[in-house]
Amino acid sequence: MDFFTWLTTKRKTLGTMTAAELRAEEMLLENDCNRMLAKVTKLAGDKQKVVAQGATEKTPELRRTFAQQFDLLHTEQMMVSRQLNIRSKERLTVSRLRMLRENTQAARVGQPGRMLIRDADLALIERLIENDKIGSELYQERLDQILQLGHEADESGAAVSPAAQELMRIWGDMDAGLIKDSKEAFDEAERRVRERERAEG
């Protein structure tokens, strides 16, 4: 049973869950994402080991075995990555609906049990989640359009914080070779955050 079938066949549908219920589902999905991410990372490490082993082996038969092992690991990594992409979009969906529920409750607009989303929109969201060609960023954009959450999400803290933006820039510097390793990246991130705090303070 897939994610949306499971949610919509419960006593409460995804659109009528309370903020607390949505948060509970969000945490379950987050745990799933963390588990899958760890699996993808491990498979990537295993692939690197196979490449290193094959490089030191001169026998064609053994190299062929290593190559086949690499192919199996790669296939599994792609399958888990696809599942991770789906779970990430599912988690984002529940997170957005939770924020929408909290916003309506805070504004005293929403009533208990009031639908947050129409069935037609839910069906569209499900198709977007299952489409492998739609990554998390594009999905987030489309989801916000469907839920009309753009500015509300930012005001609720869904946008990337200044500190997180600095870390994203640092990772970009690492990709470009401007920062050598993770320790230097951490030190640089700490320095930039402190500078920003002093400037804002």
PDB file of C-alpha atoms in Angstrom:
ATOM      1  CA  MET A   1       0.000   0.000   0.000  1.00  0.00           C
ATOM      2  CA  ASP A   2       1.505   3.340  -1.023  1.00  0.00           C
ATOM      3  CA  PHE A   3       1.825   6.467   1.098  1.00  0.00           C
ATOM      4  CA  PHE A   4      -1.326   8.284   0.043  1.00  0.00           C
ATOM      5  CA  THR A   5      -3.499   5.162  -0.035  1.00  0.00           C
ATOM      6  CA  TRP A   6      -2.399   4.388   3.510  1.00  0.00           C
ATOM      7  CA  LEU A   7      -3.081   7.911   4.705  1.00  0.00           C
ATOM      8  CA  THR A   8      -6.428   8.383   2.985  1.00  0.00           C
ATOM      9  CA  THR A   9      -7.845   5.022   4.075  1.00  0.00           C
ATOM     10  CA  LYS A  10      -7.324   5.820   7.744  1.00  0.00           C
ATOM     11  CA  ARG A  11     -10.134   7.259   9.829  1.00  0.00           C
ATOM     12  CA  LYS A  12      -8.814  10.735   9.056  1.00  0.00           C
ATOM     13  CA  THR A  13      -7.556  11.720   5.633  1.00  0.00           C
ATOM     14  CA  LEU A  14      -4.386  13.671   5.015  1.00  0.00           C
ATOM     15  CA  GLY A  15      -6.441  16.827   4.523  1.00  0.00           C
ATOM     16  CA  THR A  16      -8.329  16.559   7.822  1.00  0.00           C
ATOM     17  CA  MET A  17      -5.509  15.574  10.181  1.00  0.00           C
ATOM     18  CA  THR A  18      -4.656  17.890  13.054  1.00  0.00           C
ATOM     19  CA  ALA A  19      -1.283  19.619  13.267  1.00  0.00           C
ATOM     20  CA  ALA A  20      -0.152  17.103  15.907  1.00  0.00           C
ATOM     21  CA  GLU A  21      -1.170  14.138  13.750  1.00  0.00           C
ATOM     22  CA  LEU A  22       0.593  15.604  10.735  1.00  0.00           C
ATOM     23  CA  ARG A  23       3.700  16.198  12.830  1.00  0.00           C
ATOM     24  CA  ALA A  24       3.690  12.550  13.915  1.00  0.00           C
ATOM     25  CA  GLU A  25       3.516  11.425  10.277  1.00  0.00           C
ATOM     26  CA  GLU A  26       6.253  13.910   9.406  1.00  0.00           C
ATOM     27  CA  MET A  27       8.568  12.394  12.012  1.00  0.00           C
ATOM     28  CA  LEU A  28       7.949   8.873  10.695  1.00  0.00           C
ATOM     29  CA  LEU A  29       8.794   9.991   7.171  1.00  0.00           C
ATOM     30  CA  GLU A  30      11.875  11.826   8.425  1.00  0.00           C
ATOM     31  CA  ASN A  31      13.120   8.617  10.046  1.00  0.00           C
ATOM     32  CA  ASP A  32      12.550   6.795   6.756  1.00  0.00           C
ATOM     33  CA  CYS A  33      14.514   9.459   4.870  1.00  0.00           C
ATOM     34  CA  ASN A  34      17.411   9.271   7.323  1.00  0.00           C
ATOM     35  CA  ARG A  35      17.533   5.482   7.041  1.00  0.00           C
ATOM     36  CA  MET A  36      17.517   5.595   3.234  1.00  0.00           C
ATOM     37  CA  LEU A  37      20.138   8.335   3.130  1.00  0.00           C
ATOM     38  CA  ALA A  38      22.410   6.231   5.332  1.00  0.00           C
ATOM     39  CA  LYS A  39      21.862   3.284   2.981  1.00  0.00           C
ATOM     40  CA  VAL A  40      22.721   5.354  -0.107  1.00  0.00           C
ATOM     41  CA  THR A  41      25.861   6.646   1.605  1.00  0.00           C
ATOM     42  CA  LYS A  42      26.942   3.128   2.579  1.00  0.00           C
ATOM     43  CA  LEU A  43      26.385   1.820  -0.945  1.00  0.00           C
ATOM     44  CA  ALA A  44      28.469   4.669  -2.349  1.00  0.00           C
ATOM     45  CA  GLY A  45      31.273   3.725   0.030  1.00  0.00           C
ATOM     46  CA  ASP A  46      31.000   0.062  -0.934  1.00  0.00           C
ATOM     47  CA  LYS A  47      31.271   1.014  -4.610  1.00  0.00           C
ATOM     48  CA  GLN A  48      34.448   2.968  -3.911  1.00  0.00           C
ATOM     49  CA  LYS A  49      35.946  -0.060  -2.160  1.00  0.00           C
ATOM     50  CA  VAL A  50      35.110  -2.302  -5.119  1.00  0.00           C
ATOM     51  CA  VAL A  51      36.756   0.145  -7.527  1.00  0.00           C
ATOM     52  CA  ALA A  52      39.891   0.223  -5.357  1.00  0.00           C
ATOM     53  CA  GLN A  53      39.992  -3.572  -5.115  1.00  0.00           C
ATOM     54  CA  GLY A  54      39.580  -3.993  -8.851  1.00  0.00           C
ATOM     55  CA  ALA A  55      42.353  -1.498  -9.524  1.00  0.00           C
ATOM     56  CA  THR A  56      44.861  -3.654  -7.632  1.00  0.00           C
ATOM     57  CA  GLU A  57      43.692  -6.914  -9.208  1.00  0.00           C
ATOM     58  CA  LYS A  58      45.278  -7.906 -12.515  1.00  0.00           C
ATOM     59  CA  THR A  59      43.352 -11.112 -13.197  1.00  0.00           C
ATOM     60  CA  PRO A  60      40.604 -10.494 -15.800  1.00  0.00           C
ATOM     61  CA  GLU A  61      38.243 -13.016 -14.196  1.00  0.00           C
ATOM     62  CA  LEU A  62      38.461 -11.374 -10.784  1.00  0.00           C
ATOM     63  CA  ARG A  63      38.133  -7.922 -12.294  1.00  0.00           C
ATOM     64  CA  ARG A  64      34.984  -9.096 -14.045  1.00  0.00           C
ATOM     65  CA  THR A  65      33.650 -10.266 -10.683  1.00  0.00           C
ATOM     66  CA  PHE A  66      34.404  -6.893  -9.121  1.00  0.00           C
ATOM     67  CA  ALA A  67      32.747  -5.151 -12.070  1.00  0.00           C
ATOM     68  CA  GLN A  68      29.606  -7.241 -11.627  1.00  0.00           C
ATOM     69  CA  GLN A  69      29.610  -6.490  -7.907  1.00  0.00           C
ATOM     70  CA  PHE A  70      29.915  -2.786  -8.690  1.00  0.00           C
ATOM     71  CA  ASP A  71      26.968  -3.027 -11.079  1.00  0.00           C
ATOM     72  CA  LEU A  72      24.798  -4.685  -8.425  1.00  0.00           C
ATOM     73  CA  LEU A  73      25.714  -2.051  -5.850  1.00  0.00           C
ATOM     74  CA  HIS A  74      25.015   0.725  -8.341  1.00  0.00           C
ATOM     75  CA  THR A  75      21.610  -0.721  -9.221  1.00  0.00           C
ATOM     76  CA  GLU A  76      20.668  -0.988  -5.559  1.00  0.00           C
ATOM     77  CA  GLN A  77      21.904   2.553  -4.923  1.00  0.00           C
ATOM     78  CA  MET A  78      19.726   3.904  -7.741  1.00  0.00           C
ATOM     79  CA  MET A  79      16.678   2.052  -6.414  1.00  0.00           C
ATOM     80  CA  VAL A  80      17.167   3.360  -2.883  1.00  0.00           C
ATOM     81  CA  SER A  81      17.847   6.861  -4.231  1.00  0.00           C
ATOM     82  CA  ARG A  82      14.542   6.763  -6.086  1.00  0.00           C
ATOM     83  CA  GLN A  83      12.746   5.706  -2.909  1.00  0.00           C
ATOM     84  CA  LEU A  84      14.535   8.478  -1.021  1.00  0.00           C
ATOM     85  CA  ASN A  85      13.379  11.040  -3.583  1.00  0.00           C
ATOM     86  CA  ILE A  86       9.790   9.866  -3.139  1.00  0.00           C
ATOM     87  CA  ARG A  87       9.987   9.836   0.665  1.00  0.00           C
ATOM     88  CA  SER A  88      11.547  13.310   0.694  1.00  0.00           C
ATOM     89  CA  LYS A  89       8.660  14.678  -1.344  1.00  0.00           C
ATOM     90  CA  GLU A  90       6.154  12.903   0.888  1.00  0.00           C
ATOM     91  CA  ARG A  91       7.781  14.402   3.971  1.00  0.00           C
ATOM     92  CA  LEU A  92       7.722  17.858   2.399  1.00  0.00           C
ATOM     93  CA  THR A  93       4.026  17.433   1.609  1.00  0.00           C
ATOM     94  CA  VAL A  94       3.135  16.520   5.183  1.00  0.00           C
ATOM     95  CA  SER A  95       5.336  19.331   6.514  1.00  0.00           C
ATOM     96  CA  ARG A  96       3.621  21.902   4.304  1.00  0.00           C
ATOM     97  CA  LEU A  97       0.163  20.662   5.288  1.00  0.00           C
ATOM     98  CA  ARG A  98       1.158  20.800   8.955  1.00  0.00           C
ATOM     99  CA  MET A  99       2.257  24.427   8.579  1.00  0.00           C
ATOM    100  CA  LEU A 100      -0.947  25.233   6.752  1.00  0.00           C
ATOM    101  CA  ARG A 101      -2.973  23.627   9.535  1.00  0.00           C
ATOM    102  CA  GLU A 102      -1.012  25.540  12.191  1.00  0.00           C
ATOM    103  CA  ASN A 103      -1.459  28.805  10.305  1.00  0.00           C
ATOM    104  CA  THR A 104      -5.206  28.358   9.967  1.00  0.00           C
ATOM    105  CA  GLN A 105      -5.507  27.428  13.627  1.00  0.00           C
ATOM    106  CA  ALA A 106      -3.431  30.421  14.704  1.00  0.00           C
ATOM    107  CA  ALA A 107      -5.575  32.720  12.587  1.00  0.00           C
ATOM    108  CA  ARG A 108      -8.724  31.068  13.979  1.00  0.00           C
ATOM    109  CA  VAL A 109      -9.821  30.438  10.420  1.00  0.00           C
ATOM    110  CA  GLY A 110      -9.677  26.666  10.311  1.00  0.00           C
ATOM    111  CA  GLN A 111     -12.139  24.562  12.221  1.00  0.00           C
ATOM    112  CA  PRO A 112     -11.347  21.046  13.500  1.00  0.00           C
ATOM    113  CA  GLY A 113     -11.833  18.590  10.663  1.00  0.00           C
ATOM    114  CA  ARG A 114     -11.847  21.292   7.985  1.00  0.00           C
ATOM    115  CA  MET A 115     -10.320  20.042   4.731  1.00  0.00           C
ATOM    116  CA  LEU A 116      -6.902  21.513   3.979  1.00  0.00           C
ATOM    117  CA  ILE A 117      -6.760  20.227   0.421  1.00  0.00           C
ATOM    118  CA  ARG A 118      -9.167  18.997  -2.227  1.00  0.00           C
ATOM    119  CA  ASP A 119      -9.135  15.404  -3.464  1.00  0.00           C
ATOM    120  CA  ALA A 120      -8.216  16.597  -6.970  1.00  0.00           C
ATOM    121  CA  ASP A 121      -5.184  18.453  -5.614  1.00  0.00           C
ATOM    122  CA  LEU A 122      -4.193  15.414  -3.569  1.00  0.00           C
ATOM    123  CA  ALA A 123      -4.291  13.271  -6.708  1.00  0.00           C
ATOM    124  CA  LEU A 124      -2.095  15.804  -8.528  1.00  0.00           C
ATOM    125  CA  ILE A 125       0.390  15.815  -5.655  1.00  0.00           C
ATOM    126  CA  GLU A 126       0.565  12.020  -5.749  1.00  0.00           C
ATOM    127  CA  ARG A 127       1.415  12.081  -9.467  1.00  0.00           C
ATOM    128  CA  LEU A 128       4.142  14.657  -8.853  1.00  0.00           C
ATOM    129  CA  ILE A 129       5.625  12.548  -6.066  1.00  0.00           C
ATOM    130  CA  GLU A 130       5.762   9.427  -8.221  1.00  0.00           C
ATOM    131  CA  ASN A 131       7.377  11.264 -11.159  1.00  0.00           C
ATOM    132  CA  ASP A 132      11.114  10.507 -10.941  1.00  0.00           C
ATOM    133  CA  LYS A 133      11.922  13.424 -13.250  1.00  0.00           C
ATOM    134  CA  ILE A 134      10.661  15.923 -10.681  1.00  0.00           C
ATOM    135  CA  GLY A 135      13.276  16.596  -8.023  1.00  0.00           C
ATOM    136  CA  SER A 136      12.725  18.020  -4.565  1.00  0.00           C
ATOM    137  CA  GLU A 137      13.238  21.672  -5.527  1.00  0.00           C
ATOM    138  CA  LEU A 138      10.803  21.616  -8.444  1.00  0.00           C
ATOM    139  CA  TYR A 139       8.353  19.589  -6.393  1.00  0.00           C
ATOM    140  CA  GLN A 140       8.502  22.120  -3.559  1.00  0.00           C
ATOM    141  CA  GLU A 141       7.735  24.905  -6.026  1.00  0.00           C
ATOM    142  CA  ARG A 142       4.783  23.030  -7.512  1.00  0.00           C
ATOM    143  CA  LEU A 143       3.509  22.012  -4.081  1.00  0.00           C
ATOM    144  CA  ASP A 144       3.588  25.589  -2.814  1.00  0.00           C
ATOM    145  CA  GLN A 145       1.643  26.653  -5.882  1.00  0.00           C
ATOM    146  CA  ILE A 146      -0.973  24.005  -5.196  1.00  0.00           C
ATOM    147  CA  LEU A 147      -1.274  24.845  -1.525  1.00  0.00           C
ATOM    148  CA  GLN A 148      -0.756  28.584  -2.077  1.00  0.00           C
ATOM    149  CA  LEU A 149       1.736  28.462   0.729  1.00  0.00           C
ATOM    150  CA  GLY A 150       4.687  30.416  -0.651  1.00  0.00           C
ATOM    151  CA  HIS A 151       4.865  33.429   1.646  1.00  0.00           C
ATOM    152  CA  GLU A 152       3.214  31.706   4.584  1.00  0.00           C
ATOM    153  CA  ALA A 153       5.830  28.954   4.509  1.00  0.00           C
ATOM    154  CA  ASP A 154       8.663  31.480   4.543  1.00  0.00           C
ATOM    155  CA  GLU A 155       7.118  33.369   7.439  1.00  0.00           C
ATOM    156  CA  SER A 156       6.742  30.112   9.359  1.00  0.00           C
ATOM    157  CA  GLY A 157      10.454  29.474   9.094  1.00  0.00           C
ATOM    158  CA  ALA A 158      10.358  27.037   6.192  1.00  0.00           C
ATOM    159  CA  ALA A 159      12.836  29.112   4.198  1.00  0.00           C
ATOM    160  CA  VAL A 160      16.538  28.410   4.553  1.00  0.00           C
ATOM    161  CA  SER A 161      17.984  30.467   7.394  1.00  0.00           C
ATOM    162  CA  PRO A 162      20.931  32.848   6.863  1.00  0.00           C
ATOM    163  CA  ALA A 163      23.234  30.413   8.687  1.00  0.00           C
ATOM    164  CA  ALA A 164      22.093  27.571   6.445  1.00  0.00           C
ATOM    165  CA  GLN A 165      22.598  29.775   3.382  1.00  0.00           C
ATOM    166  CA  GLU A 166      26.201  30.372   4.454  1.00  0.00           C
ATOM    167  CA  LEU A 167      26.730  26.617   4.786  1.00  0.00           C
ATOM    168  CA  MET A 168      25.310  26.079   1.299  1.00  0.00           C
ATOM    169  CA  ARG A 169      27.818  28.629  -0.034  1.00  0.00           C
ATOM    170  CA  ILE A 170      30.646  26.887   1.820  1.00  0.00           C
ATOM    171  CA  TRP A 171      29.727  23.552   0.277  1.00  0.00           C
ATOM    172  CA  GLY A 172      29.802  25.273  -3.090  1.00  0.00           C
ATOM    173  CA  ASP A 173      33.289  26.556  -2.270  1.00  0.00           C
ATOM    174  CA  MET A 174      34.320  22.989  -1.423  1.00  0.00           C
ATOM    175  CA  ASP A 175      32.992  21.784  -4.777  1.00  0.00           C
ATOM    176  CA  ALA A 176      35.070  24.481  -6.467  1.00  0.00           C
ATOM    177  CA  GLY A 177      38.187  23.473  -4.518  1.00  0.00           C
ATOM    178  CA  LEU A 178      38.356  26.726  -2.538  1.00  0.00           C
ATOM    179  CA  ILE A 179      37.951  24.883   0.772  1.00  0.00           C
ATOM    180  CA  LYS A 180      40.002  21.726   1.255  1.00  0.00           C
ATOM    181  CA  ASP A 181      38.192  19.550   3.781  1.00  0.00           C
ATOM    182  CA  SER A 182      35.254  19.246   6.180  1.00  0.00           C
ATOM    183  CA  LYS A 183      37.208  20.609   9.159  1.00  0.00           C
ATOM    184  CA  GLU A 184      38.096  23.769   7.271  1.00  0.00           C
ATOM    185  CA  ALA A 185      34.482  24.002   6.093  1.00  0.00           C
ATOM    186  CA  PHE A 186      33.223  23.711   9.677  1.00  0.00           C
ATOM    187  CA  ASP A 187      35.644  26.376  10.925  1.00  0.00           C
ATOM    188  CA  GLU A 188      34.636  28.677   8.079  1.00  0.00           C
ATOM    189  CA  ALA A 189      30.936  28.108   8.766  1.00  0.00           C
ATOM    190  CA  GLU A 190      31.413  28.933  12.449  1.00  0.00           C
ATOM    191  CA  ARG A 191      33.370  32.078  11.559  1.00  0.00           C
ATOM    192  CA  ARG A 192      30.752  33.328   9.123  1.00  0.00           C
ATOM    193  CA  VAL A 193      27.893  32.664  11.540  1.00  0.00           C
ATOM    194  CA  ARG A 194      29.688  34.562  14.314  1.00  0.00           C
ATOM    195  CA  GLU A 195      30.364  37.472  11.968  1.00  0.00           C
ATOM    196  CA  ARG A 196      26.717  37.572  10.933  1.00  0.00           C
ATOM    197  CA  GLU A 197      25.573  37.484  14.565  1.00  0.00           C
ATOM    198  CA  ARG A 198      27.920  40.361  15.455  1.00  0.00           C
ATOM    199  CA  ALA A 199      26.706  42.365  12.463  1.00  0.00           C
ATOM    200  CA  GLU A 200      23.063  41.784  13.370  1.00  0.00           C
ATOM    201  CA  GLY A 201      23.649  42.320  17.083  1.00  0.00           C
TER     202      GLY A 201
END
